[in-house]
Tab-separated table of N, CA and C in Angstrom:
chain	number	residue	atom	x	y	z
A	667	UNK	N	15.926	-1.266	12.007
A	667	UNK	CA	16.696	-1.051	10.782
A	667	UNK	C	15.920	-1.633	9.604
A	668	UNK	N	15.547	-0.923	8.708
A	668	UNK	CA	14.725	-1.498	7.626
A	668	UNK	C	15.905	-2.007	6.606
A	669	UNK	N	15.200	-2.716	6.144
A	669	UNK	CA	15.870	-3.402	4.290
A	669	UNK	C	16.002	-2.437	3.277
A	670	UNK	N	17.275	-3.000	3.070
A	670	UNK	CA	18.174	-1.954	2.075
A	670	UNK	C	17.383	-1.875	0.570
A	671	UNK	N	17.534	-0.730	0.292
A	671	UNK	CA	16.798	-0.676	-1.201
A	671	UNK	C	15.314	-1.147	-0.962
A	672	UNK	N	14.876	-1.147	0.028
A	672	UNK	CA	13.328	-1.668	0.101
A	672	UNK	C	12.394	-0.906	-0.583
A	673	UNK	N	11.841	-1.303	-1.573
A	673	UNK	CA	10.990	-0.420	-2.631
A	673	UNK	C	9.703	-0.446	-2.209
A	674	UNK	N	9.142	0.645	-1.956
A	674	UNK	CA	7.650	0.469	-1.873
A	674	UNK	C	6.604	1.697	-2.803
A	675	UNK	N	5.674	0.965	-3.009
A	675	UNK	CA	4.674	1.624	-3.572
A	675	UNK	C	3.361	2.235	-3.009
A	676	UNK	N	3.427	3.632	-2.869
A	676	UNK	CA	2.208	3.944	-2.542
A	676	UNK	C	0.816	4.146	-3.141
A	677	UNK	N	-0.010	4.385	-2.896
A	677	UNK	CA	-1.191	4.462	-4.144
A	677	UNK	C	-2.266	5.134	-2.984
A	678	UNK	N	-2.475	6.221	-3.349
A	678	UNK	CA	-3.683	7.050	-2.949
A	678	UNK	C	-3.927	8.389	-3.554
A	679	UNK	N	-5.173	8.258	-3.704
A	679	UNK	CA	-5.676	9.386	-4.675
A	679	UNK	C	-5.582	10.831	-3.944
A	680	UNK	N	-5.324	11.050	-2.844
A	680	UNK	CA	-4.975	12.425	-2.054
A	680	UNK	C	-3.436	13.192	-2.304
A	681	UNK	N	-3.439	14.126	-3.391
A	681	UNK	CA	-1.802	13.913	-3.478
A	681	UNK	C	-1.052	14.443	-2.122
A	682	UNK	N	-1.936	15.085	-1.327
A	682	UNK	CA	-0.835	15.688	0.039
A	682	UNK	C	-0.659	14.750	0.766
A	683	UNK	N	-1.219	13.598	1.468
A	683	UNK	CA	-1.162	12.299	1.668
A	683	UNK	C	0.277	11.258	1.032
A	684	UNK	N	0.066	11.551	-0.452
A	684	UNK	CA	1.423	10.788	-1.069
A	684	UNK	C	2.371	11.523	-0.808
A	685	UNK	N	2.297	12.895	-1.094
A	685	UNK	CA	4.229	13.539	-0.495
A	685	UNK	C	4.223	13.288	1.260
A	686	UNK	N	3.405	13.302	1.792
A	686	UNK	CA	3.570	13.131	2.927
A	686	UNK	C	4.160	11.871	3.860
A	687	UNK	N	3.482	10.671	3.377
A	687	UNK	CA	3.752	9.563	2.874
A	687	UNK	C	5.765	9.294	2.395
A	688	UNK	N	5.564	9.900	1.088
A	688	UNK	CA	6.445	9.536	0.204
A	688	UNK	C	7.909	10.009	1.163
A	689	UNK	N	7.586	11.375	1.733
A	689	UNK	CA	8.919	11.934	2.473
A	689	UNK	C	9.216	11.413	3.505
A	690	UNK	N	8.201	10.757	4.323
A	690	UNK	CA	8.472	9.720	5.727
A	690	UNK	C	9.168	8.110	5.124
A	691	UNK	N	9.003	7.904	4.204
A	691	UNK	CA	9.469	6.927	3.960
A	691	UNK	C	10.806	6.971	3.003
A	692	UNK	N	11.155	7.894	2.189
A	692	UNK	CA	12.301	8.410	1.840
A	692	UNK	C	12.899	8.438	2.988
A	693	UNK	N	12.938	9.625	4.181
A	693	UNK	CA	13.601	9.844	5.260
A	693	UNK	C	14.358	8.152	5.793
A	694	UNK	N	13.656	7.604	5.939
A	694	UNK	CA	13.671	6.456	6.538
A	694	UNK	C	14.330	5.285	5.566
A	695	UNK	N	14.761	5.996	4.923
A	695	UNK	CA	15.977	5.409	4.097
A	695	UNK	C	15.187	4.117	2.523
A	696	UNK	N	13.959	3.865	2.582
A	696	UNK	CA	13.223	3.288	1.438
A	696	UNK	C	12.818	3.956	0.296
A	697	UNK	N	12.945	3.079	-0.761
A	697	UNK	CA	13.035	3.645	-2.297
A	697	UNK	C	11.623	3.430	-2.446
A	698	UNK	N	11.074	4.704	-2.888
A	698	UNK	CA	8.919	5.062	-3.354
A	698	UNK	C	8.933	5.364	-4.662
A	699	UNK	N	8.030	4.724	-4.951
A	699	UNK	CA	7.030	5.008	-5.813
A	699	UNK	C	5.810	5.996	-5.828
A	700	UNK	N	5.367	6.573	-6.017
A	700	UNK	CA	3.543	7.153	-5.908
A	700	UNK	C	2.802	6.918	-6.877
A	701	UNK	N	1.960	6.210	-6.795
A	701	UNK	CA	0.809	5.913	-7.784
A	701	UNK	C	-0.567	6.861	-7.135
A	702	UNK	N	-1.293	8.011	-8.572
A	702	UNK	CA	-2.357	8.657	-7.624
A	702	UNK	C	-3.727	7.713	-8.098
A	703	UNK	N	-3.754	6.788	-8.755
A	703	UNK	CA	-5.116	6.071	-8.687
A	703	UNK	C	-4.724	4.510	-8.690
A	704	UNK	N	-5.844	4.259	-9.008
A	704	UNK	CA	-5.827	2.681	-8.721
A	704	UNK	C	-5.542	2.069	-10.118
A	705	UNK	N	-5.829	2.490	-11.418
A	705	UNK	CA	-5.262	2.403	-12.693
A	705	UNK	C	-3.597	2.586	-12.857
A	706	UNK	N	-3.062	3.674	-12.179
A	706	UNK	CA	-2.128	3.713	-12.353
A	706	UNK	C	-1.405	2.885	-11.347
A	707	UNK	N	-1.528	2.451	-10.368
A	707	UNK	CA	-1.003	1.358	-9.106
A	707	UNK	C	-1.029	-0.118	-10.196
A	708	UNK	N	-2.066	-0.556	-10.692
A	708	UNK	CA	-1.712	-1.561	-11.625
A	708	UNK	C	-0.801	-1.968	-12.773
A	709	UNK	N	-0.977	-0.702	-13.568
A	709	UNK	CA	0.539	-0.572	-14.184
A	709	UNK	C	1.766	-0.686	-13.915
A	710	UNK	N	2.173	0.182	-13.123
A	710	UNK	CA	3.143	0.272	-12.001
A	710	UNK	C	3.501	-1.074	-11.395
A	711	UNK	N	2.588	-2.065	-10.969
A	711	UNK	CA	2.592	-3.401	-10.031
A	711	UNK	C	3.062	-4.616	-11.654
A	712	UNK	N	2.601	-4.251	-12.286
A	712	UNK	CA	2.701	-5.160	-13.691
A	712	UNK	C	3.525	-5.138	-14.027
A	713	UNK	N	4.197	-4.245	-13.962
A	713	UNK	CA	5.546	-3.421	-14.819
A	713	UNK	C	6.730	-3.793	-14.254
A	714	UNK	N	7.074	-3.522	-12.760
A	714	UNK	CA	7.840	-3.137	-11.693
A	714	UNK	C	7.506	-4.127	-10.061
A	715	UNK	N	8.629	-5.002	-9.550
A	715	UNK	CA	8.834	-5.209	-8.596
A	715	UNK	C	8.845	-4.346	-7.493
A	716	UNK	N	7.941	-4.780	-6.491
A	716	UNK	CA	8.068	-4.018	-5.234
A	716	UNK	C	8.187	-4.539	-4.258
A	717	UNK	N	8.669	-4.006	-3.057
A	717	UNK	CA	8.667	-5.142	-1.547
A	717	UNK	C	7.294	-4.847	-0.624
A	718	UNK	N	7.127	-3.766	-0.925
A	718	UNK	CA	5.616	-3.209	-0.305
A	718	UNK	C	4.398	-2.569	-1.275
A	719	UNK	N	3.740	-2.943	-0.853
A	719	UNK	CA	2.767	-1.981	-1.297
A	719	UNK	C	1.253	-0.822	-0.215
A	720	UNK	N	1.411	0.283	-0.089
A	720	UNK	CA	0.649	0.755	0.739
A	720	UNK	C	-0.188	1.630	-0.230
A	721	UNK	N	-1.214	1.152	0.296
A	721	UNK	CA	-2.584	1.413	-0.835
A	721	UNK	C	-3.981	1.543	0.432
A	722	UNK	N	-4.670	2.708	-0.611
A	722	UNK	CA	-5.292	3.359	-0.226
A	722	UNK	C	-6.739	2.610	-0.356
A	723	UNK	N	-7.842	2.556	0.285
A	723	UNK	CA	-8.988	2.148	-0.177
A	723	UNK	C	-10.433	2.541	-0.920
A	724	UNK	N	-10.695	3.844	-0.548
A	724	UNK	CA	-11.108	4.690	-1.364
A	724	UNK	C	-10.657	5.600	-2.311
A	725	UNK	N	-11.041	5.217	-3.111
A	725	UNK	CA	-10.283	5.949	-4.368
A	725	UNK	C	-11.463	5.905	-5.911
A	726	UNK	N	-11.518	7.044	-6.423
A	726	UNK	CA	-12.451	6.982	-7.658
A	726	UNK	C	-11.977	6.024	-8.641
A	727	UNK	N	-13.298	5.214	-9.317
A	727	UNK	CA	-13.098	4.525	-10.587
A	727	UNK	C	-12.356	2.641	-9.899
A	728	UNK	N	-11.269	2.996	-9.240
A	728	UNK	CA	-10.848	1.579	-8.884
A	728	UNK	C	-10.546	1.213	-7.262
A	729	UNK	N	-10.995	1.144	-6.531
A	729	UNK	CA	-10.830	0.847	-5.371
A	729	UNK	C	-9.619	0.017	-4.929
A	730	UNK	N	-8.937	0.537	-3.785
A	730	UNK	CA	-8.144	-0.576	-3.699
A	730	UNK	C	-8.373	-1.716	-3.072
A	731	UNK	N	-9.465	-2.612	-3.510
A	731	UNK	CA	-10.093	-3.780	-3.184
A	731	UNK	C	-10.252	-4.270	-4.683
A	732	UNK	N	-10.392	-3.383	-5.438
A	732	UNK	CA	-10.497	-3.844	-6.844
A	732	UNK	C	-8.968	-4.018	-7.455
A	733	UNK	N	-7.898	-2.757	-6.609
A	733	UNK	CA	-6.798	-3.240	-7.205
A	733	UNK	C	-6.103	-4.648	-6.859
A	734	UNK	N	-6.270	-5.185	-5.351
A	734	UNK	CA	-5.690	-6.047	-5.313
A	734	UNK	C	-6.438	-7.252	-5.906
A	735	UNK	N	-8.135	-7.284	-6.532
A	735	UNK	CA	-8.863	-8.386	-7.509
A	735	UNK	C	-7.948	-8.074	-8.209
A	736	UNK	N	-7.979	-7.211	-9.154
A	736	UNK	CA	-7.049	-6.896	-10.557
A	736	UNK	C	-5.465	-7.998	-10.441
A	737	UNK	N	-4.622	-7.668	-9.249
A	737	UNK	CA	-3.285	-7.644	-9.457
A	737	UNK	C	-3.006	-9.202	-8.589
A	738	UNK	N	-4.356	-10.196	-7.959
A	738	UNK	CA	-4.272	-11.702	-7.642
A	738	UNK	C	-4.669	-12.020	-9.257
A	739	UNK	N	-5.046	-11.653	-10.024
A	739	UNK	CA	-5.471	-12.214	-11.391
A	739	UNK	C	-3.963	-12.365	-12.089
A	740	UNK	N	-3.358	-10.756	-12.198
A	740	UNK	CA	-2.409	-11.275	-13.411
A	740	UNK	C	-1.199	-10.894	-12.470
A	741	UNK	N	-1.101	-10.823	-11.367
A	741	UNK	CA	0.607	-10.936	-10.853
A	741	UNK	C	0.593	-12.675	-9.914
A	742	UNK	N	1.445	-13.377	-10.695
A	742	UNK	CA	2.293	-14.889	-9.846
A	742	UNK	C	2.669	-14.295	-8.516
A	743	UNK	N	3.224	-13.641	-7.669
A	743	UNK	CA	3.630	-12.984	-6.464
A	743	UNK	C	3.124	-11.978	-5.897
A	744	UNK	N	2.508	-11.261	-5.403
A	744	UNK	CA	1.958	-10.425	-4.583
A	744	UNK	C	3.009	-9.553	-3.613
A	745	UNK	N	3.444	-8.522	-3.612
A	745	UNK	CA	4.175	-8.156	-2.768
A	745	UNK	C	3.121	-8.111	-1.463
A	746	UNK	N	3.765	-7.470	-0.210
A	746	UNK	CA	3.227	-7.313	0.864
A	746	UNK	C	2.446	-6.199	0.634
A	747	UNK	N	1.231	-6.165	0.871
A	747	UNK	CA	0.313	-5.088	0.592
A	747	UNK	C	-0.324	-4.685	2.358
A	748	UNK	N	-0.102	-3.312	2.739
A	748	UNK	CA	-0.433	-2.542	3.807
A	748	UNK	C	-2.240	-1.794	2.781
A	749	UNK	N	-3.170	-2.271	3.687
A	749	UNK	CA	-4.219	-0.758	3.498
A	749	UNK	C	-4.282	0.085	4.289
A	750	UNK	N	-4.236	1.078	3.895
A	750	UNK	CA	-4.052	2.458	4.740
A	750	UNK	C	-5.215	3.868	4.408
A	751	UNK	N	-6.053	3.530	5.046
A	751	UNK	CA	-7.652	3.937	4.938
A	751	UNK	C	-8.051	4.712	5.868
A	752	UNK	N	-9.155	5.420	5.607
A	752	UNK	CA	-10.316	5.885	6.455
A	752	UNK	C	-11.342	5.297	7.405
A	753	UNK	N	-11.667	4.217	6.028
A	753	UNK	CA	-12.740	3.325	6.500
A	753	UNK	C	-11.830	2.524	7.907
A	754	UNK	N	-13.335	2.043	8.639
A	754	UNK	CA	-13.114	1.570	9.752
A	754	UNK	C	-13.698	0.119	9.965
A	755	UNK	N	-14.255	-0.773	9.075
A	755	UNK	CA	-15.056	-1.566	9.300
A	755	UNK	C	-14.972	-2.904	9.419
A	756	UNK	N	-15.522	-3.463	10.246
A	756	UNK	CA	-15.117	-5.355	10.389
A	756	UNK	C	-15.275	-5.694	9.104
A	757	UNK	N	-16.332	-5.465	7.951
A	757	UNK	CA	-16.390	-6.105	6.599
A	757	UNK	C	-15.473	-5.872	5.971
A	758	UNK	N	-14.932	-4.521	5.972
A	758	UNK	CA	-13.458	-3.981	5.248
A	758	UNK	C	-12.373	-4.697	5.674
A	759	UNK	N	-12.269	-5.223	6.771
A	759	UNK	CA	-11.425	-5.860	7.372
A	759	UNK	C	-10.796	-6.948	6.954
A	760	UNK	N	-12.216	-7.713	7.105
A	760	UNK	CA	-12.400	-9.282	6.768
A	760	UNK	C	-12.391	-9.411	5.307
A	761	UNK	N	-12.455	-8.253	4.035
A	761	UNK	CA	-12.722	-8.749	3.304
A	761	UNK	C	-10.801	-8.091	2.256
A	762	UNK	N	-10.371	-7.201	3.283
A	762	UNK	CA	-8.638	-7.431	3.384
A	762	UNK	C	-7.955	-8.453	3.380
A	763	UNK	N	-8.217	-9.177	4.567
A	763	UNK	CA	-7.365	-10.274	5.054
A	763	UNK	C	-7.747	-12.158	3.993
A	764	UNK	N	-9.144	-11.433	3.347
A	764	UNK	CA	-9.550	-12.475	2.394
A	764	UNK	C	-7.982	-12.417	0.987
A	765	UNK	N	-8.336	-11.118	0.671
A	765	UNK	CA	-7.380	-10.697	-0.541
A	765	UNK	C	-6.040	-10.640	0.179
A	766	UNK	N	-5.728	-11.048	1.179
A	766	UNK	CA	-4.499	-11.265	1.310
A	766	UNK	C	-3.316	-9.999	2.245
A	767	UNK	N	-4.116	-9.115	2.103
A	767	UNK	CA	-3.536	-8.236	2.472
A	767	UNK	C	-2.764	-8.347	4.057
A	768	UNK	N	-1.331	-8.328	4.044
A	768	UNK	CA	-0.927	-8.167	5.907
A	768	UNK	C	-1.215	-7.198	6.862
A	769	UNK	N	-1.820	-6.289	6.359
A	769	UNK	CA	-1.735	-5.575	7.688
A	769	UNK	C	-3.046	-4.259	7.252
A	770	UNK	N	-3.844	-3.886	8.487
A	770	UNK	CA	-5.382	-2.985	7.647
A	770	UNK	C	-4.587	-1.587	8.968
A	771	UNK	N	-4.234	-0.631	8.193
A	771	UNK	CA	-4.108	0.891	9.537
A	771	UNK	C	-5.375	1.669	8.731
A	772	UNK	N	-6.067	2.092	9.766
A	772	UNK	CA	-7.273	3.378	9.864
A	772	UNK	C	-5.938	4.335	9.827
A	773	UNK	N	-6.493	5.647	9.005
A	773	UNK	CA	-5.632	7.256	9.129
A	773	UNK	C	-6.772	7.833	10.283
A	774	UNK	N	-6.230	8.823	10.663
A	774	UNK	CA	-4.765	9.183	10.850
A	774	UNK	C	-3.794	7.979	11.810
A	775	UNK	N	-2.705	7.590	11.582
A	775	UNK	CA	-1.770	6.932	12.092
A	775	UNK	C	-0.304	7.792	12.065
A	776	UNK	N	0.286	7.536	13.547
A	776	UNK	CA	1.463	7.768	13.647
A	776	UNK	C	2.334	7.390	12.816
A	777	UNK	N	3.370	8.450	12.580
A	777	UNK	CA	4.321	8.282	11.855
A	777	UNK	C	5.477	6.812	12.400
A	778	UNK	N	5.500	6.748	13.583
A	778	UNK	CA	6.397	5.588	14.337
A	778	UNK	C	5.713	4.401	14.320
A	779	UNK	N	4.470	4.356	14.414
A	779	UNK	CA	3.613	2.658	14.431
A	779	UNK	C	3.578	2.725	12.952
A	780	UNK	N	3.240	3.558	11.465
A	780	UNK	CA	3.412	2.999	10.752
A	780	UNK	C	5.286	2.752	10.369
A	781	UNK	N	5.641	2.951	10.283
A	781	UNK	CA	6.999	2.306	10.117
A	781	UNK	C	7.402	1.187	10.636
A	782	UNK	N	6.969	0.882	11.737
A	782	UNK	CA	6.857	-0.377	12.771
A	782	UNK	C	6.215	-1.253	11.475
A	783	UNK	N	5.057	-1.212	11.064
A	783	UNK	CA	4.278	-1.696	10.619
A	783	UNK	C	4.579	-2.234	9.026
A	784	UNK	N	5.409	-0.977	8.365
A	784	UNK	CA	6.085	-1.426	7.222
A	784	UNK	C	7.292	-1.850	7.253
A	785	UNK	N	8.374	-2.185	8.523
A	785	UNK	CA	9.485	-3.189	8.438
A	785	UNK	C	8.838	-4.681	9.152
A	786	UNK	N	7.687	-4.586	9.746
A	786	UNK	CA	7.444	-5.919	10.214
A	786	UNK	C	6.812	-6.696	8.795
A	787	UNK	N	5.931	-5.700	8.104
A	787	UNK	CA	5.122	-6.199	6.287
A	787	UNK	C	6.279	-6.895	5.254
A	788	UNK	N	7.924	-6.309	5.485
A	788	UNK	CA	8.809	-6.712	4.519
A	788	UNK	C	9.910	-7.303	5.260
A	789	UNK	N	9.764	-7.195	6.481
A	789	UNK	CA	10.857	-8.764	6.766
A	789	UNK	C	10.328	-9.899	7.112
Protein backbone atom coordinates (compact mmCIF):
# COMPACT_ATOMS: atom_id res chain seq x y z
CA UNK A 1 0.00 0.00 0.00
CA UNK A 2 1.78 3.17 -0.93
CA UNK A 3 1.43 6.75 0.83
CA UNK A 4 -1.40 8.76 0.31
CA UNK A 5 -0.94 11.80 -1.88
CA UNK A 6 2.67 10.62 -2.42
CA UNK A 7 4.03 13.12 -4.95
CA UNK A 8 6.64 12.21 -7.15
CA UNK A 9 8.67 13.69 -9.76
CA UNK A 10 9.87 12.31 -12.79
CA UNK A 11 12.56 13.78 -15.01
CA UNK A 12 13.67 12.20 -18.27
CA UNK A 13 14.29 13.55 -21.46
CA UNK A 14 12.43 10.53 -23.46
CA UNK A 15 8.86 11.76 -23.51
CA UNK A 16 7.39 8.03 -24.16
CA UNK A 17 9.31 6.90 -21.11
CA UNK A 18 7.54 9.86 -18.97
CA UNK A 19 3.83 8.92 -20.03
CA UNK A 20 4.80 5.59 -19.52
CA UNK A 21 6.25 6.16 -16.30
CA UNK A 22 3.72 8.83 -15.40
CA UNK A 23 0.56 6.27 -16.08
CA UNK A 24 2.14 3.36 -13.90
CA UNK A 25 2.42 5.52 -11.23
CA UNK A 26 -0.89 7.44 -11.52
CA UNK A 27 -2.50 3.86 -11.73
CA UNK A 28 -0.96 3.08 -8.55
CA UNK A 29 -2.67 5.68 -6.90
CA UNK A 30 0.59 8.58 -6.65
CA UNK A 31 0.39 12.23 -7.54
CA UNK A 32 3.34 13.02 -10.81
CA UNK A 33 4.91 15.44 -11.95
CA UNK A 34 7.03 15.19 -15.45
CA UNK A 35 9.92 17.20 -15.86
CA UNK A 36 11.50 16.61 -19.70
CA UNK A 37 15.07 18.01 -18.82
CA UNK A 38 17.24 18.52 -16.17
CA UNK A 39 16.63 22.50 -16.20
CA UNK A 40 13.27 22.00 -15.87
CA UNK A 41 13.52 19.14 -12.85
CA UNK A 42 15.34 22.05 -10.95
CA UNK A 43 12.74 24.46 -11.13
CA UNK A 44 10.16 22.21 -10.39
CA UNK A 45 12.43 20.78 -7.15
CA UNK A 46 12.93 24.66 -6.04
CA UNK A 47 9.54 25.56 -6.42
CA UNK A 48 7.55 22.45 -5.20
CA UNK A 49 7.78 19.69 -2.52
CA UNK A 50 8.11 16.18 -3.47
CA UNK A 51 8.30 12.70 -1.71
CA UNK A 52 10.21 11.16 -4.64
CA UNK A 53 12.13 11.94 -7.16
CA UNK A 54 12.88 9.51 -10.26
CA UNK A 55 15.37 10.93 -12.52
CA UNK A 56 16.93 10.02 -15.39
CA UNK A 57 20.77 10.11 -16.01
CA UNK A 58 21.44 10.89 -19.37
CA UNK A 59 19.96 13.69 -20.50
CA UNK A 60 21.23 16.78 -22.84
CA UNK A 61 22.76 20.02 -21.36
CA UNK A 62 22.19 18.79 -17.52
CA UNK A 63 22.71 15.42 -16.40
CA UNK A 64 21.06 14.00 -13.70
CA UNK A 65 24.27 13.93 -11.70
CA UNK A 66 24.45 17.55 -12.32
CA UNK A 67 20.87 17.86 -11.21
CA UNK A 68 21.27 16.41 -7.98
CA UNK A 69 25.02 18.88 -7.67
CA UNK A 70 22.56 21.71 -8.55
CA UNK A 71 19.62 20.76 -6.03
CA UNK A 72 22.44 19.54 -2.67
CA UNK A 73 23.52 23.31 -3.27
CA UNK A 74 20.26 25.21 -2.96
CA UNK A 75 17.57 22.66 -1.54
CA UNK A 76 17.92 22.25 2.84
CA UNK A 77 16.06 18.65 2.23
CA UNK A 78 16.49 16.40 -0.54
CA UNK A 79 13.59 14.30 -1.28
CA UNK A 80 14.26 10.57 -1.97
CA UNK A 81 15.83 10.49 -5.29
CA UNK A 82 15.52 6.93 -7.45
CA UNK A 83 18.06 6.94 -10.79
CA UNK A 84 16.52 5.25 -13.37
CA UNK A 85 19.06 4.80 -16.29
CA UNK A 86 20.63 2.99 -19.02
CA UNK A 87 23.95 3.29 -17.87
CA UNK A 88 25.26 0.32 -16.07
CA UNK A 89 28.39 1.20 -14.26
CA UNK A 90 30.22 0.67 -10.81
CA UNK A 91 31.48 4.52 -11.23
CA UNK A 92 27.83 5.58 -11.94
CA UNK A 93 27.00 3.77 -9.08
CA UNK A 94 29.38 4.85 -6.59
CA UNK A 95 29.23 8.20 -7.67
CA UNK A 96 25.01 7.97 -6.95
CA UNK A 97 25.26 6.74 -3.65
CA UNK A 98 28.05 9.67 -3.07
CA UNK A 99 25.15 12.34 -4.03
CA UNK A 100 22.95 10.62 -1.97
CA UNK A 101 20.78 9.04 -4.03
CA UNK A 102 18.63 5.66 -2.45
CA UNK A 103 18.27 3.52 -4.86
CA UNK A 104 20.33 3.15 -8.81
CA UNK A 105 17.55 0.73 -11.38
CA UNK A 106 19.26 0.01 -14.97
CA UNK A 107 16.00 0.20 -17.73
CA UNK A 108 14.45 -1.77 -18.80
CA UNK A 109 12.88 -2.64 -15.29
CA UNK A 110 9.71 -4.27 -14.34
CA UNK A 111 6.83 -2.54 -13.72
CA UNK A 112 6.35 -4.58 -10.07
CA UNK A 113 10.16 -4.29 -8.76
CA UNK A 114 9.98 -0.70 -9.64
CA UNK A 115 7.06 0.07 -7.47
CA UNK A 116 8.56 -2.17 -4.83
CA UNK A 117 11.33 0.12 -5.13
CA UNK A 118 9.41 3.46 -4.99
CA UNK A 119 7.25 2.55 -1.73
CA UNK A 120 10.40 1.16 -0.02
CA UNK A 121 12.37 5.07 -1.36
CA UNK A 122 9.23 6.93 0.54
CA UNK A 123 8.47 5.02 3.58
Amino acid sequence: MQSKNAHVLIVDDDPDTLSLLSLTLRSSGYEVTKAISGASAIAFIENNDYDLIILDLMMPEISGFDVLRALRVRKREMPAVILLTAKDTLEDQLTARQLGVVDYVTKPVARDVLLKKIQAAIT
